[in-house]
PDB file of C-alpha atoms in Angstrom:
ATOM      1  CA  GLY N   1      78.319 -11.647 -10.437  1.00 69.00           C
ATOM      2  CA  THR N   2      76.709 -12.199 -13.754  1.00 76.00           C
ATOM      3  CA  ILE N   3      77.101 -15.350 -15.825  1.00 78.00           C
ATOM      4  CA  GLN N   4      76.241 -15.021 -19.506  1.00 80.00           C
ATOM      5  CA  GLY N   5      76.329 -17.355 -22.537  1.00 78.00           C
ATOM      6  CA  THR N   6      76.744 -20.597 -20.575  1.00 82.00           C
ATOM      7  CA  THR N   7      74.620 -23.415 -19.269  1.00 87.00           C
ATOM      8  CA  ILE N   8      74.476 -23.694 -15.506  1.00 86.00           C
ATOM      9  CA  THR N   9      74.509 -27.318 -14.339  1.00 87.00           C
ATOM     10  CA  ALA N  10      73.676 -28.288 -10.760  1.00 88.00           C
ATOM     11  CA  THR N  11      74.361 -31.775  -9.465  1.00 92.00           C
ATOM     12  CA  THR N  12      72.318 -31.374  -6.239  1.00 92.00           C
ATOM     13  CA  ALA N  13      70.413 -28.103  -6.080  1.00 91.00           C
ATOM     14  CA  PHE N  14      70.281 -24.522  -7.331  1.00 87.00           C
ATOM     15  CA  VAL N  15      69.431 -22.318  -4.311  1.00 90.00           C
ATOM     16  CA  PRO N  16      69.126 -18.639  -3.386  1.00 91.00           C
ATOM     17  CA  ASP N  17      71.411 -17.144  -0.778  1.00 91.00           C
ATOM     18  CA  ALA N  18      68.533 -16.899   1.778  1.00 93.00           C
ATOM     19  CA  SER N  19      64.886 -17.844   2.189  1.00 92.00           C
ATOM     20  CA  ASP N  20      62.788 -15.546  -0.062  1.00 92.00           C
ATOM     21  CA  GLY N  21      66.138 -14.087  -1.154  1.00 89.00           C
ATOM     22  CA  ALA N  22      66.169 -14.293  -4.935  1.00 92.00           C
ATOM     23  CA  ALA N  23      63.727 -14.200  -7.838  1.00 92.00           C
ATOM     24  CA  LEU N  24      63.806 -16.452 -10.882  1.00 91.00           C
ATOM     25  CA  GLY N  25      63.610 -13.898 -13.647  1.00 92.00           C
ATOM     26  CA  THR N  26      62.298 -10.328 -13.412  1.00 95.00           C
ATOM     27  CA  THR N  27      59.272  -8.388 -14.639  1.00 96.00           C
ATOM     28  CA  SER N  28      61.189  -7.498 -17.797  1.00 97.00           C
ATOM     29  CA  LEU N  29      63.531 -10.520 -18.093  1.00 94.00           C
ATOM     30  CA  GLU N  30      61.277 -13.603 -18.077  1.00 96.00           C
ATOM     31  CA  PHE N  31      62.288 -17.190 -18.657  1.00 93.00           C
ATOM     32  CA  SER N  32      60.644 -18.772 -21.762  1.00 94.00           C
ATOM     33  CA  ASP N  33      59.946 -22.335 -20.624  1.00 95.00           C
ATOM     34  CA  LEU N  34      60.149 -24.436 -17.536  1.00 94.00           C
ATOM     35  CA  TYR N  35      60.659 -28.200 -17.763  1.00 95.00           C
ATOM     36  CA  LEU N  36      59.984 -30.460 -14.785  1.00 96.00           C
ATOM     37  CA  ALA N  37      60.403 -34.242 -14.465  1.00 96.00           C
ATOM     38  CA  ASP N  38      57.663 -36.802 -13.960  1.00 96.00           C
ATOM     39  CA  GLU N  39      56.143 -36.575 -10.470  1.00 97.00           C
ATOM     40  CA  ALA N  40      57.704 -33.148  -9.923  1.00 97.00           C
ATOM     41  CA  VAL N  41      56.345 -31.182  -6.926  1.00 97.00           C
ATOM     42  CA  ILE N  42      56.135 -27.368  -6.735  1.00 97.00           C
ATOM     43  CA  GLY N  43      55.967 -26.327  -3.083  1.00 96.00           C
ATOM     44  CA  PHE N  44      54.464 -23.035  -2.081  1.00 96.00           C
ATOM     45  CA  GLY N  45      54.961 -21.179   1.229  1.00 94.00           C
ATOM     46  CA  ASP N  46      57.837 -21.209   3.738  1.00 93.00           C
ATOM     47  CA  ASP N  47      56.626 -24.655   4.972  1.00 94.00           C
ATOM     48  CA  GLN N  48      55.549 -25.853   1.540  1.00 95.00           C
ATOM     49  CA  GLU N  49      51.986 -26.289   2.941  1.00 96.00           C
ATOM     50  CA  VAL N  50      50.500 -25.995  -0.610  1.00 96.00           C
ATOM     51  CA  THR N  51      51.850 -28.174  -3.344  1.00 97.00           C
ATOM     52  CA  LEU N  52      51.148 -28.739  -6.990  1.00 97.00           C
ATOM     53  CA  THR N  53      52.250 -32.228  -8.076  1.00 97.00           C
ATOM     54  CA  HIS N  54      52.661 -33.686 -11.538  1.00 97.00           C
ATOM     55  CA  VAL N  55      50.787 -37.004 -11.746  1.00 97.00           C
ATOM     56  CA  HIS N  56      52.496 -38.930 -14.581  1.00 96.00           C
ATOM     57  CA  ASP N  57      50.340 -39.071 -17.764  1.00 96.00           C
ATOM     58  CA  ALA N  58      47.252 -37.851 -15.793  1.00 96.00           C
ATOM     59  CA  GLY N  59      47.504 -34.183 -14.831  1.00 96.00           C
ATOM     60  CA  LEU N  60      48.226 -31.963 -11.874  1.00 96.00           C
ATOM     61  CA  LEU N  61      47.222 -32.505  -8.234  1.00 96.00           C
ATOM     62  CA  LEU N  62      46.614 -29.623  -5.825  1.00 96.00           C
ATOM     63  CA  SER N  63      47.388 -30.700  -2.283  1.00 94.00           C
ATOM     64  CA  SER N  64      44.734 -31.725   0.276  1.00 91.00           C
ATOM     65  CA  THR N  65      41.678 -29.403   0.453  1.00 88.00           C
ATOM     66  CA  ASP N  66      43.687 -26.395  -0.822  1.00 95.00           C
ATOM     67  CA  LYS N  67      41.796 -23.985  -3.045  1.00 96.00           C
ATOM     68  CA  LEU N  68      42.439 -22.678  -6.540  1.00 96.00           C
ATOM     69  CA  GLN N  69      41.224 -19.089  -6.149  1.00 96.00           C
ATOM     70  CA  PHE N  70      40.076 -16.605  -8.805  1.00 95.00           C
ATOM     71  CA  GLY N  71      40.122 -12.879  -8.251  1.00 95.00           C
ATOM     72  CA  ASP N  72      39.684 -13.053  -4.484  1.00 95.00           C
ATOM     73  CA  SER N  73      39.245 -15.556  -1.664  1.00 94.00           C
ATOM     74  CA  GLY N  74      35.481 -15.863  -2.223  1.00 95.00           C
ATOM     75  CA  THR N  75      35.671 -17.440  -5.620  1.00 96.00           C
ATOM     76  CA  PHE N  76      37.433 -20.794  -5.776  1.00 97.00           C
ATOM     77  CA  ILE N  77      37.436 -24.477  -6.675  1.00 96.00           C
ATOM     78  CA  HIS N  78      38.509 -27.128  -4.181  1.00 95.00           C
ATOM     79  CA  GLN N  79      37.966 -30.639  -2.839  1.00 94.00           C
ATOM     80  CA  SER N  80      35.864 -29.951   0.217  1.00 92.00           C
ATOM     81  CA  ALA N  81      35.759 -33.681   1.251  1.00 92.00           C
ATOM     82  CA  ASP N  82      36.934 -36.871  -0.234  1.00 92.00           C
ATOM     83  CA  GLY N  83      35.147 -37.286  -3.569  1.00 91.00           C
ATOM     84  CA  VAL N  84      33.432 -33.815  -3.372  1.00 91.00           C
ATOM     85  CA  LEU N  85      34.381 -31.027  -5.730  1.00 92.00           C
ATOM     86  CA  THR N  86      33.113 -27.597  -4.569  1.00 93.00           C
ATOM     87  CA  ILE N  87      32.863 -24.635  -6.929  1.00 94.00           C
ATOM     88  CA  GLU N  88      32.189 -21.525  -4.880  1.00 95.00           C
ATOM     89  CA  SER N  89      31.572 -17.903  -5.892  1.00 95.00           C
ATOM     90  CA  ASP N  90      30.645 -14.717  -4.023  1.00 93.00           C
ATOM     91  CA  THR N  91      27.528 -14.290  -6.139  1.00 92.00           C
ATOM     92  CA  THR N  92      27.210 -16.255  -9.399  1.00 91.00           C
ATOM     93  CA  VAL N  93      28.827 -19.168 -11.235  1.00 91.00           C
ATOM     94  CA  ASP N  94      28.229 -18.764 -14.925  1.00 92.00           C
ATOM     95  CA  ILE N  95      28.401 -21.883 -17.103  1.00 90.00           C
ATOM     96  CA  ASN N  96      28.200 -21.124 -20.812  1.00 92.00           C
ATOM     97  CA  GLY N  97      27.493 -24.047 -23.028  1.00 91.00           C
ATOM     98  CA  ALA N  98      25.855 -27.392 -22.543  1.00 87.00           C
ATOM     99  CA  VAL N  99      25.954 -29.031 -19.126  1.00 85.00           C
ATOM    100  CA  ALA N 100      25.852 -32.771 -18.919  1.00 86.00           C
ATOM    101  CA  LEU N 101      24.863 -34.060 -15.409  1.00 83.00           C
ATOM    102  CA  ASN N 102      25.280 -37.671 -14.405  1.00 87.00           C
ATOM    103  CA  GLY N 103      23.962 -37.871 -10.894  1.00 85.00           C
ATOM    104  CA  ALA N 104      21.479 -36.210  -8.539  1.00 82.00           C
ATOM    105  CA  ILE N 105      21.106 -32.457  -8.038  1.00 82.00           C
ATOM    106  CA  THR N 106      20.754 -31.841  -4.325  1.00 83.00           C
ATOM    107  CA  GLY N 107      20.613 -28.774  -2.139  1.00 81.00           C
ATOM    108  CA  ALA N 108      19.069 -26.505  -4.707  1.00 76.00           C
ATOM    109  CA  THR N 109      16.611 -23.960  -3.216  1.00 76.00           C
ATOM    110  CA  ASP N 110      15.406 -22.449  -6.572  1.00 79.00           C
ATOM    111  CA  ILE N 111      16.096 -23.407 -10.162  1.00 79.00           C
ATOM    112  CA  THR N 112      15.226 -20.664 -12.641  1.00 79.00           C
ATOM    113  CA  LEU N 113      15.098 -21.523 -16.297  1.00 78.00           C
ATOM    114  CA  SER N 114      14.783 -19.041 -19.145  1.00 80.00           C
ATOM    115  CA  GLY N 115      14.267 -21.871 -21.650  1.00 78.00           C
ATOM    116  CA  GLU N 116      12.679 -25.281 -21.556  1.00 76.00           C
ATOM    117  CA  LEU N 117      13.224 -28.141 -19.133  1.00 75.00           C
ATOM    118  CA  ASP N 118      13.506 -31.176 -21.378  1.00 74.00           C
ATOM    119  CA  ALA N 119      13.474 -34.466 -19.511  1.00 73.00           C
ATOM    120  CA  ALA N 120      12.585 -37.989 -20.559  1.00 71.00           C
ATOM    121  CA  THR N 121      10.682 -38.321 -17.225  1.00 72.00           C
ATOM    122  CA  LEU N 122      10.220 -35.614 -14.623  1.00 73.00           C
ATOM    123  CA  ASP N 123       9.607 -37.075 -11.132  1.00 74.00           C
ATOM    124  CA  ILE N 124       8.600 -34.520  -8.528  1.00 75.00           C
ATOM    125  CA  SER N 125       8.551 -36.086  -5.031  1.00 73.00           C
ATOM    126  CA  GLY N 126       7.310 -32.994  -3.225  1.00 73.00           C
ATOM    127  CA  ASN N 127       4.930 -30.149  -3.940  1.00 71.00           C
ATOM    128  CA  ALA N 128       5.008 -28.350  -7.322  1.00 73.00           C
ATOM    129  CA  ASP N 129       3.906 -24.774  -7.808  1.00 72.00           C
ATOM    130  CA  VAL N 130       3.206 -23.937 -11.439  1.00 71.00           C
ATOM    131  CA  ASP N 131       2.866 -20.252 -12.405  1.00 72.00           C
ATOM    132  CA  GLY N 132       1.896 -19.803 -15.986  1.00 72.00           C
ATOM    133  CA  THR N 133       1.370 -22.339 -18.768  1.00 70.00           C
ATOM    134  CA  THR N 134       2.955 -25.732 -18.338  1.00 71.00           C
ATOM    135  CA  ASN N 135       3.270 -28.330 -21.056  1.00 69.00           C
ATOM    136  CA  LEU N 136       3.651 -31.858 -19.798  1.00 68.00           C
ATOM    137  CA  ASP N 137       4.582 -35.007 -21.668  1.00 66.00           C
ATOM    138  CA  ALA N 138       5.715 -37.527 -18.995  1.00 68.00           C
ATOM    139  CA  VAL N 139       5.588 -36.348 -15.439  1.00 71.00           C
ATOM    140  CA  ASP N 140       5.167 -38.230 -12.162  1.00 71.00           C
ATOM    141  CA  ILE N 141       4.227 -35.993  -9.231  1.00 74.00           C
ATOM    142  CA  ASP N 142       4.130 -37.581  -5.742  1.00 73.00           C
ATOM    143  CA  GLY N 143       2.894 -34.465  -3.945  1.00 73.00           C
ATOM    144  CA  ASN N 144       0.630 -31.445  -4.415  1.00 74.00           C
ATOM    145  CA  VAL N 145       0.418 -29.339  -7.579  1.00 74.00           C
ATOM    146  CA  GLN N 146      -0.720 -25.740  -7.374  1.00 71.00           C
ATOM    147  CA  ALA N 147      -1.304 -24.280 -10.806  1.00 73.00           C
ATOM    148  CA  ASP N 148      -1.665 -20.531 -11.173  1.00 74.00           C
ATOM    149  CA  GLY N 149      -2.139 -20.904 -14.927  1.00 73.00           C
ATOM    150  CA  THR N 150      -2.952 -23.506 -17.560  1.00 75.00           C
ATOM    151  CA  ILE N 151      -1.588 -27.039 -17.371  1.00 76.00           C
ATOM    152  CA  THR N 152      -1.393 -28.537 -20.900  1.00 76.00           C
ATOM    153  CA  VAL N 153      -0.824 -32.240 -21.395  1.00 77.00           C
ATOM    154  CA  GLY N 154       0.211 -33.096 -24.952  1.00 77.00           C
ATOM    155  CA  VAL N 155      -0.605 -30.898 -28.007  1.00 78.00           C
ATOM    156  CA  SER N 156      -3.685 -30.444 -30.138  1.00 81.00           C
ATOM    157  CA  ASP N 157      -4.497 -33.704 -32.022  1.00 83.00           C
ATOM    158  CA  THR N 158      -1.866 -35.542 -29.943  1.00 79.00           C
ATOM    159  CA  GLY N 159      -3.067 -36.106 -26.416  1.00 79.00           C
ATOM    160  CA  TYR N 160      -2.064 -38.376 -23.555  1.00 82.00           C
ATOM    161  CA  ASP N 161      -3.846 -40.385 -20.925  1.00 84.00           C
ATOM    162  CA  VAL N 162      -4.184 -38.601 -17.654  1.00 85.00           C
ATOM    163  CA  LYS N 163      -4.983 -40.335 -14.367  1.00 84.00           C
ATOM    164  CA  PHE N 164      -6.244 -38.627 -11.215  1.00 84.00           C
ATOM    165  CA  PHE N 165      -5.979 -41.075  -8.275  1.00 83.00           C
ATOM    166  CA  GLY N 166      -8.368 -41.103  -5.336  1.00 87.00           C
ATOM    167  CA  ALA N 167      -7.884 -42.101  -1.675  1.00 89.00           C
ATOM    168  CA  THR N 168      -9.091 -45.657  -2.136  1.00 93.00           C
ATOM    169  CA  ALA N 169      -6.795 -48.312  -3.570  1.00 92.00           C
ATOM    170  CA  ASN N 170      -7.066 -48.789  -7.375  1.00 89.00           C
ATOM    171  CA  THR N 171      -9.568 -45.935  -7.853  1.00 93.00           C
ATOM    172  CA  TYR N 172      -8.880 -43.097 -10.275  1.00 91.00           C
ATOM    173  CA  MET N 173     -10.440 -40.859 -12.826  1.00 92.00           C
ATOM    174  CA  LEU N 174      -8.995 -41.310 -16.340  1.00 91.00           C
ATOM    175  CA  TRP N 175      -8.911 -39.037 -19.348  1.00 89.00           C
ATOM    176  CA  ASP N 176      -8.490 -41.545 -22.177  1.00 90.00           C
ATOM    177  CA  GLU N 177      -6.874 -39.826 -25.204  1.00 87.00           C
ATOM    178  CA  ASN N 178      -7.891 -42.652 -27.564  1.00 87.00           C
ATOM    179  CA  THR N 179     -11.610 -42.144 -26.971  1.00 90.00           C
ATOM    180  CA  ASP N 180     -11.514 -38.442 -25.972  1.00 89.00           C
ATOM    181  CA  ASP N 181     -13.506 -39.535 -22.864  1.00 90.00           C
ATOM    182  CA  LEU N 182     -13.288 -38.834 -19.114  1.00 90.00           C
TER     183      LEU N 182
END
């Protein structure tokens, strides 16, 4: 039957008549708010294998290595291992706005920039291929550099010292910006 105009109070549980047997609201009669207690758990699936848990005063916790999927199964966020957050997409992950990184970038095969790479110090431990004009302020390169364009160090009237090391210890060729001398 239908109960109207009253508050339903349950002392133990409010349950459907069978598993997957009743909906909470309909497509045209939606509930307005849902209030859950501290540490409440929402269990999904017949075996509650996926859970969403309220962590008091901190946030929500998705169970284990379960995924929060977007659009289809190929685009998701999940904890792939302890301490590792994985953001996966079929093709592209767009990040709009500033990105602050505090740690190493690993596993990148190509990094394409449409703007400038601003770094206090750029340390390249492998080979560097430079196509086009490159402006350098403070760069350490422990490998080979292949330049298919112009390498510019400093700007006109504001140069920098440049050292080219040889194969013998403590031998190098120096461009001294103070004396404009090689």
